[in-house]
Amino acid sequence: MSEKEEELQSLDELAAESDEPDFDQAAAGFDEIEALRAERDDFRDKFMRALADAENTRKRADRDRREAENYGGSKLARDMLPVYDNMRRALNSADESEQEVNKALLEGVELTMRELISVFKKHGIDPITPEVGDKFDPQLHQAMFEAPVPGTKAGDIIQVAAEGFMLHDRLLRPAQVGVSSTPVG
């Protein structure tokens, strides 16, 4: 046989071999493709979960930052309320004769009081100022005492001992009030 014939014969053998399908090799290829698809789907699921976790963490951090901005100074604010109360008492205690004698002092206390109120407002602290005759609200008021007062209904405020304060939408201190009980009679 010549070299050319041998080459043709080996080509024929190769062609004959390739005509026979290799099902084992094809099945292995399909299995590999399915395994890769499953792995891809698993990675996609993990990626989506990681994205969701990152978004939740970002939202939580943003909420925590806002909370810290709005309410981080609540302890300091609570500690400043007695200063406000004492200044209010000082202004209310001066009778007319003392007002003339201590005019400059009282003006200084009043200006300081206004500045304190301005700082409170700047930081979201608003007073709760109930009036005598208002209805008692346990969400905003603290009953310091209860007394039967003729001409009032049970639950009416009969005296305001101290103003309350809100820090944004949270109660910093309830207003301290006296409340009418059911009148005797």
PDB file of C-alpha atoms in Angstrom:
ATOM      1  CA  MET A   1       0.000   0.000   0.000  1.00  0.00           C
ATOM      2  CA  SER A   2       1.164   3.370  -0.866  1.00  0.00           C
ATOM      3  CA  GLU A   3       1.433   6.199   1.420  1.00  0.00           C
ATOM      4  CA  LYS A   4      -1.583   7.826  -0.168  1.00  0.00           C
ATOM      5  CA  GLU A   5      -3.702   4.729   0.282  1.00  0.00           C
ATOM      6  CA  GLU A   6      -2.668   4.450   3.923  1.00  0.00           C
ATOM      7  CA  GLU A   7      -3.662   8.050   4.477  1.00  0.00           C
ATOM      8  CA  LEU A   8      -7.057   7.449   2.858  1.00  0.00           C
ATOM      9  CA  GLN A   9      -7.567   4.289   4.877  1.00  0.00           C
ATOM     10  CA  SER A  10      -6.771   6.101   8.149  1.00  0.00           C
ATOM     11  CA  LEU A  11      -9.151   8.896   7.134  1.00  0.00           C
ATOM     12  CA  ASP A  12     -11.852   6.290   6.428  1.00  0.00           C
ATOM     13  CA  GLU A  13     -11.259   4.727   9.836  1.00  0.00           C
ATOM     14  CA  LEU A  14     -11.549   8.130  11.487  1.00  0.00           C
ATOM     15  CA  ALA A  15     -14.737   8.843   9.584  1.00  0.00           C
ATOM     16  CA  ALA A  16     -16.159   5.477  10.594  1.00  0.00           C
ATOM     17  CA  GLU A  17     -15.309   6.114  14.218  1.00  0.00           C
ATOM     18  CA  SER A  18     -16.949   9.564  14.173  1.00  0.00           C
ATOM     19  CA  ASP A  19     -20.148   8.142  12.680  1.00  0.00           C
ATOM     20  CA  GLU A  20     -20.715   6.164  15.856  1.00  0.00           C
ATOM     21  CA  PRO A  21     -22.216   8.556  18.415  1.00  0.00           C
ATOM     22  CA  ASP A  22     -20.503   8.539  21.826  1.00  0.00           C
ATOM     23  CA  PHE A  23     -23.510   8.734  24.138  1.00  0.00           C
ATOM     24  CA  ASP A  24     -21.404   8.492  27.265  1.00  0.00           C
ATOM     25  CA  GLN A  25     -19.397  11.550  26.293  1.00  0.00           C
ATOM     26  CA  ALA A  26     -22.562  13.493  25.348  1.00  0.00           C
ATOM     27  CA  ALA A  27     -24.281  12.548  28.609  1.00  0.00           C
ATOM     28  CA  ALA A  28     -21.208  13.664  30.541  1.00  0.00           C
ATOM     29  CA  GLY A  29     -21.292  16.990  28.641  1.00  0.00           C
ATOM     30  CA  PHE A  30     -24.982  17.493  29.500  1.00  0.00           C
ATOM     31  CA  ASP A  31     -24.328  16.640  33.140  1.00  0.00           C
ATOM     32  CA  GLU A  32     -21.495  19.159  33.213  1.00  0.00           C
ATOM     33  CA  ILE A  33     -23.730  21.841  31.655  1.00  0.00           C
ATOM     34  CA  GLU A  34     -26.463  21.142  34.225  1.00  0.00           C
ATOM     35  CA  ALA A  35     -23.930  21.294  37.056  1.00  0.00           C
ATOM     36  CA  LEU A  36     -22.664  24.642  35.740  1.00  0.00           C
ATOM     37  CA  ARG A  37     -26.248  25.960  35.483  1.00  0.00           C
ATOM     38  CA  ALA A  38     -26.960  24.881  39.068  1.00  0.00           C
ATOM     39  CA  GLU A  39     -23.752  26.519  40.248  1.00  0.00           C
ATOM     40  CA  ARG A  40     -24.637  29.702  38.319  1.00  0.00           C
ATOM     41  CA  ASP A  41     -28.123  29.760  39.885  1.00  0.00           C
ATOM     42  CA  ASP A  42     -26.609  29.233  43.345  1.00  0.00           C
ATOM     43  CA  PHE A  43     -24.177  32.133  42.806  1.00  0.00           C
ATOM     44  CA  ARG A  44     -27.011  34.330  41.504  1.00  0.00           C
ATOM     45  CA  ASP A  45     -29.097  33.523  44.610  1.00  0.00           C
ATOM     46  CA  LYS A  46     -26.162  34.296  46.931  1.00  0.00           C
ATOM     47  CA  PHE A  47     -25.493  37.548  45.048  1.00  0.00           C
ATOM     48  CA  MET A  48     -29.130  38.667  45.330  1.00  0.00           C
ATOM     49  CA  ARG A  49     -29.151  37.857  49.052  1.00  0.00           C
ATOM     50  CA  ALA A  50     -25.915  39.801  49.540  1.00  0.00           C
ATOM     51  CA  LEU A  51     -27.438  42.783  47.703  1.00  0.00           C
ATOM     52  CA  ALA A  52     -30.550  42.637  49.886  1.00  0.00           C
ATOM     53  CA  ASP A  53     -28.419  42.406  53.054  1.00  0.00           C
ATOM     54  CA  ALA A  54     -26.345  45.395  51.948  1.00  0.00           C
ATOM     55  CA  GLU A  55     -29.510  47.431  51.275  1.00  0.00           C
ATOM     56  CA  ASN A  56     -30.983  46.478  54.663  1.00  0.00           C
ATOM     57  CA  THR A  57     -27.728  47.422  56.385  1.00  0.00           C
ATOM     58  CA  ARG A  58     -27.709  50.784  54.590  1.00  0.00           C
ATOM     59  CA  LYS A  59     -31.317  51.483  55.625  1.00  0.00           C
ATOM     60  CA  ARG A  60     -30.628  50.455  59.223  1.00  0.00           C
ATOM     61  CA  ALA A  61     -27.525  52.675  59.368  1.00  0.00           C
ATOM     62  CA  ASP A  62     -29.501  55.602  57.924  1.00  0.00           C
ATOM     63  CA  ARG A  63     -32.280  55.083  60.501  1.00  0.00           C
ATOM     64  CA  ASP A  64     -29.711  54.821  63.328  1.00  0.00           C
ATOM     65  CA  ARG A  65     -28.022  58.027  62.138  1.00  0.00           C
ATOM     66  CA  ARG A  66     -31.358  59.898  62.134  1.00  0.00           C
ATOM     67  CA  GLU A  67     -32.168  58.520  65.600  1.00  0.00           C
ATOM     68  CA  ALA A  68     -28.792  59.688  66.901  1.00  0.00           C
ATOM     69  CA  GLU A  69     -29.282  63.153  65.384  1.00  0.00           C
ATOM     70  CA  ASN A  70     -32.801  63.556  66.770  1.00  0.00           C
ATOM     71  CA  TYR A  71     -32.534  61.839  70.133  1.00  0.00           C
ATOM     72  CA  GLY A  72     -28.814  61.620  70.939  1.00  0.00           C
ATOM     73  CA  GLY A  73     -28.971  64.721  73.134  1.00  0.00           C
ATOM     74  CA  SER A  74     -32.049  63.647  75.079  1.00  0.00           C
ATOM     75  CA  LYS A  75     -30.079  63.075  78.296  1.00  0.00           C
ATOM     76  CA  LEU A  76     -28.572  66.569  78.119  1.00  0.00           C
ATOM     77  CA  ALA A  77     -31.981  68.026  77.260  1.00  0.00           C
ATOM     78  CA  ARG A  78     -33.572  66.223  80.217  1.00  0.00           C
ATOM     79  CA  ASP A  79     -30.809  67.576  82.469  1.00  0.00           C
ATOM     80  CA  MET A  80     -31.522  71.142  81.247  1.00  0.00           C
ATOM     81  CA  LEU A  81     -35.213  71.033  82.195  1.00  0.00           C
ATOM     82  CA  PRO A  82     -34.624  71.845  85.896  1.00  0.00           C
ATOM     83  CA  VAL A  83     -32.734  74.963  84.767  1.00  0.00           C
ATOM     84  CA  TYR A  84     -35.816  75.992  82.794  1.00  0.00           C
ATOM     85  CA  ASP A  85     -38.068  75.223  85.795  1.00  0.00           C
ATOM     86  CA  ASN A  86     -35.917  77.288  88.174  1.00  0.00           C
ATOM     87  CA  MET A  87     -35.833  80.262  85.818  1.00  0.00           C
ATOM     88  CA  ARG A  88     -39.631  80.040  85.403  1.00  0.00           C
ATOM     89  CA  ARG A  89     -40.023  79.981  89.200  1.00  0.00           C
ATOM     90  CA  ALA A  90     -37.691  82.968  89.595  1.00  0.00           C
ATOM     91  CA  LEU A  91     -39.753  84.992  87.126  1.00  0.00           C
ATOM     92  CA  ASN A  92     -43.067  83.973  88.692  1.00  0.00           C
ATOM     93  CA  SER A  93     -41.947  84.589  92.287  1.00  0.00           C
ATOM     94  CA  ALA A  94     -41.152  88.277  91.929  1.00  0.00           C
ATOM     95  CA  ASP A  95     -44.083  90.381  93.087  1.00  0.00           C
ATOM     96  CA  GLU A  96     -44.737  93.901  91.785  1.00  0.00           C
ATOM     97  CA  SER A  97     -42.668  95.699  94.423  1.00  0.00           C
ATOM     98  CA  GLU A  98     -39.662  93.468  93.719  1.00  0.00           C
ATOM     99  CA  GLN A  99     -40.050  93.879  89.971  1.00  0.00           C
ATOM    100  CA  GLU A 100     -39.160  97.595  90.151  1.00  0.00           C
ATOM    101  CA  VAL A 101     -36.228  97.086  92.520  1.00  0.00           C
ATOM    102  CA  ASN A 102     -34.825  94.044  90.627  1.00  0.00           C
ATOM    103  CA  LYS A 103     -35.838  95.161  87.145  1.00  0.00           C
ATOM    104  CA  ALA A 104     -32.398  94.603  85.554  1.00  0.00           C
ATOM    105  CA  LEU A 105     -31.984  91.207  87.229  1.00  0.00           C
ATOM    106  CA  LEU A 106     -35.434  90.029  86.148  1.00  0.00           C
ATOM    107  CA  GLU A 107     -34.831  91.257  82.585  1.00  0.00           C
ATOM    108  CA  GLY A 108     -31.585  89.252  82.536  1.00  0.00           C
ATOM    109  CA  VAL A 109     -33.379  86.138  83.757  1.00  0.00           C
ATOM    110  CA  GLU A 110     -36.129  86.677  81.179  1.00  0.00           C
ATOM    111  CA  LEU A 111     -33.625  87.133  78.333  1.00  0.00           C
ATOM    112  CA  THR A 112     -31.772  84.002  79.444  1.00  0.00           C
ATOM    113  CA  MET A 113     -35.081  82.147  79.578  1.00  0.00           C
ATOM    114  CA  ARG A 114     -35.952  83.248  76.025  1.00  0.00           C
ATOM    115  CA  GLU A 115     -32.521  82.143  74.796  1.00  0.00           C
ATOM    116  CA  LEU A 116     -32.970  78.751  76.482  1.00  0.00           C
ATOM    117  CA  ILE A 117     -36.384  78.336  74.833  1.00  0.00           C
ATOM    118  CA  SER A 118     -34.841  79.305  71.479  1.00  0.00           C
ATOM    119  CA  VAL A 119     -32.116  76.661  71.892  1.00  0.00           C
ATOM    120  CA  PHE A 120     -34.772  74.110  72.871  1.00  0.00           C
ATOM    121  CA  LYS A 121     -36.786  74.876  69.714  1.00  0.00           C
ATOM    122  CA  LYS A 122     -33.652  74.702  67.555  1.00  0.00           C
ATOM    123  CA  HIS A 123     -33.074  71.161  68.803  1.00  0.00           C
ATOM    124  CA  GLY A 124     -36.691  69.988  68.485  1.00  0.00           C
ATOM    125  CA  ILE A 125     -37.695  70.423  72.134  1.00  0.00           C
ATOM    126  CA  ASP A 126     -41.220  71.808  72.458  1.00  0.00           C
ATOM    127  CA  PRO A 127     -43.057  72.587  75.691  1.00  0.00           C
ATOM    128  CA  ILE A 128     -46.300  70.879  76.660  1.00  0.00           C
ATOM    129  CA  THR A 129     -48.319  73.629  78.305  1.00  0.00           C
ATOM    130  CA  PRO A 130     -51.677  72.377  79.543  1.00  0.00           C
ATOM    131  CA  GLU A 131     -54.193  74.891  80.872  1.00  0.00           C
ATOM    132  CA  VAL A 132     -56.497  74.611  83.846  1.00  0.00           C
ATOM    133  CA  GLY A 133     -59.716  73.050  82.556  1.00  0.00           C
ATOM    134  CA  ASP A 134     -58.031  70.945  79.843  1.00  0.00           C
ATOM    135  CA  LYS A 135     -58.710  67.212  79.832  1.00  0.00           C
ATOM    136  CA  PHE A 136     -56.027  65.029  81.439  1.00  0.00           C
ATOM    137  CA  ASP A 137     -54.061  63.050  78.814  1.00  0.00           C
ATOM    138  CA  PRO A 138     -51.952  60.233  80.306  1.00  0.00           C
ATOM    139  CA  GLN A 139     -49.750  60.287  77.179  1.00  0.00           C
ATOM    140  CA  LEU A 140     -48.667  63.883  77.908  1.00  0.00           C
ATOM    141  CA  HIS A 141     -49.475  64.533  81.572  1.00  0.00           C
ATOM    142  CA  GLN A 142     -48.451  63.095  84.928  1.00  0.00           C
ATOM    143  CA  ALA A 143     -51.060  63.392  87.667  1.00  0.00           C
ATOM    144  CA  MET A 144     -49.303  64.695  90.783  1.00  0.00           C
ATOM    145  CA  PHE A 145     -52.474  64.679  92.884  1.00  0.00           C
ATOM    146  CA  GLU A 146     -56.206  64.245  92.585  1.00  0.00           C
ATOM    147  CA  ALA A 147     -58.788  66.366  94.391  1.00  0.00           C
ATOM    148  CA  PRO A 148     -62.553  66.814  94.202  1.00  0.00           C
ATOM    149  CA  VAL A 149     -63.200  70.352  92.974  1.00  0.00           C
ATOM    150  CA  PRO A 150     -66.788  71.577  92.628  1.00  0.00           C
ATOM    151  CA  GLY A 151     -67.723  72.748  89.154  1.00  0.00           C
ATOM    152  CA  THR A 152     -65.276  70.411  87.406  1.00  0.00           C
ATOM    153  CA  LYS A 153     -65.585  67.036  85.810  1.00  0.00           C
ATOM    154  CA  ALA A 154     -63.460  64.055  86.736  1.00  0.00           C
ATOM    155  CA  GLY A 155     -60.267  64.143  84.658  1.00  0.00           C
ATOM    156  CA  ASP A 156     -60.114  67.938  84.261  1.00  0.00           C
ATOM    157  CA  ILE A 157     -56.779  69.599  84.982  1.00  0.00           C
ATOM    158  CA  ILE A 158     -57.156  71.825  88.059  1.00  0.00           C
ATOM    159  CA  GLN A 159     -53.515  72.908  88.503  1.00  0.00           C
ATOM    160  CA  VAL A 160     -50.309  72.876  86.446  1.00  0.00           C
ATOM    161  CA  ALA A 161     -47.244  72.219  88.606  1.00  0.00           C
ATOM    162  CA  ALA A 162     -44.654  72.000  85.799  1.00  0.00           C
ATOM    163  CA  GLU A 163     -44.659  72.116  82.022  1.00  0.00           C
ATOM    164  CA  GLY A 164     -43.807  68.998  80.065  1.00  0.00           C
ATOM    165  CA  PHE A 165     -41.587  68.706  77.008  1.00  0.00           C
ATOM    166  CA  MET A 166     -41.496  66.735  73.766  1.00  0.00           C
ATOM    167  CA  LEU A 167     -38.279  65.939  71.923  1.00  0.00           C
ATOM    168  CA  HIS A 168     -39.441  65.739  68.325  1.00  0.00           C
ATOM    169  CA  ASP A 169     -42.156  63.079  68.585  1.00  0.00           C
ATOM    170  CA  ARG A 170     -41.022  61.545  71.894  1.00  0.00           C
ATOM    171  CA  LEU A 171     -42.061  62.546  75.374  1.00  0.00           C
ATOM    172  CA  LEU A 172     -39.075  64.011  77.196  1.00  0.00           C
ATOM    173  CA  ARG A 173     -40.987  64.837  80.377  1.00  0.00           C
ATOM    174  CA  PRO A 174     -44.728  64.789  81.030  1.00  0.00           C
ATOM    175  CA  ALA A 175     -46.443  67.937  82.265  1.00  0.00           C
ATOM    176  CA  GLN A 176     -47.045  67.632  86.003  1.00  0.00           C
ATOM    177  CA  VAL A 177     -50.650  68.456  86.814  1.00  0.00           C
ATOM    178  CA  GLY A 178     -53.322  68.206  89.451  1.00  0.00           C
ATOM    179  CA  VAL A 179     -56.488  66.449  88.313  1.00  0.00           C
ATOM    180  CA  SER A 180     -60.077  66.704  89.473  1.00  0.00           C
ATOM    181  CA  SER A 181     -61.589  63.559  90.881  1.00  0.00           C
ATOM    182  CA  THR A 182     -65.301  62.964  90.829  1.00  0.00           C
ATOM    183  CA  PRO A 183     -66.709  65.862  92.862  1.00  0.00           C
ATOM    184  CA  VAL A 184     -68.337  64.957  96.165  1.00  0.00           C
ATOM    185  CA  GLY A 185     -71.873  66.020  96.551  1.00  0.00           C
TER     186      GLY A 185
END
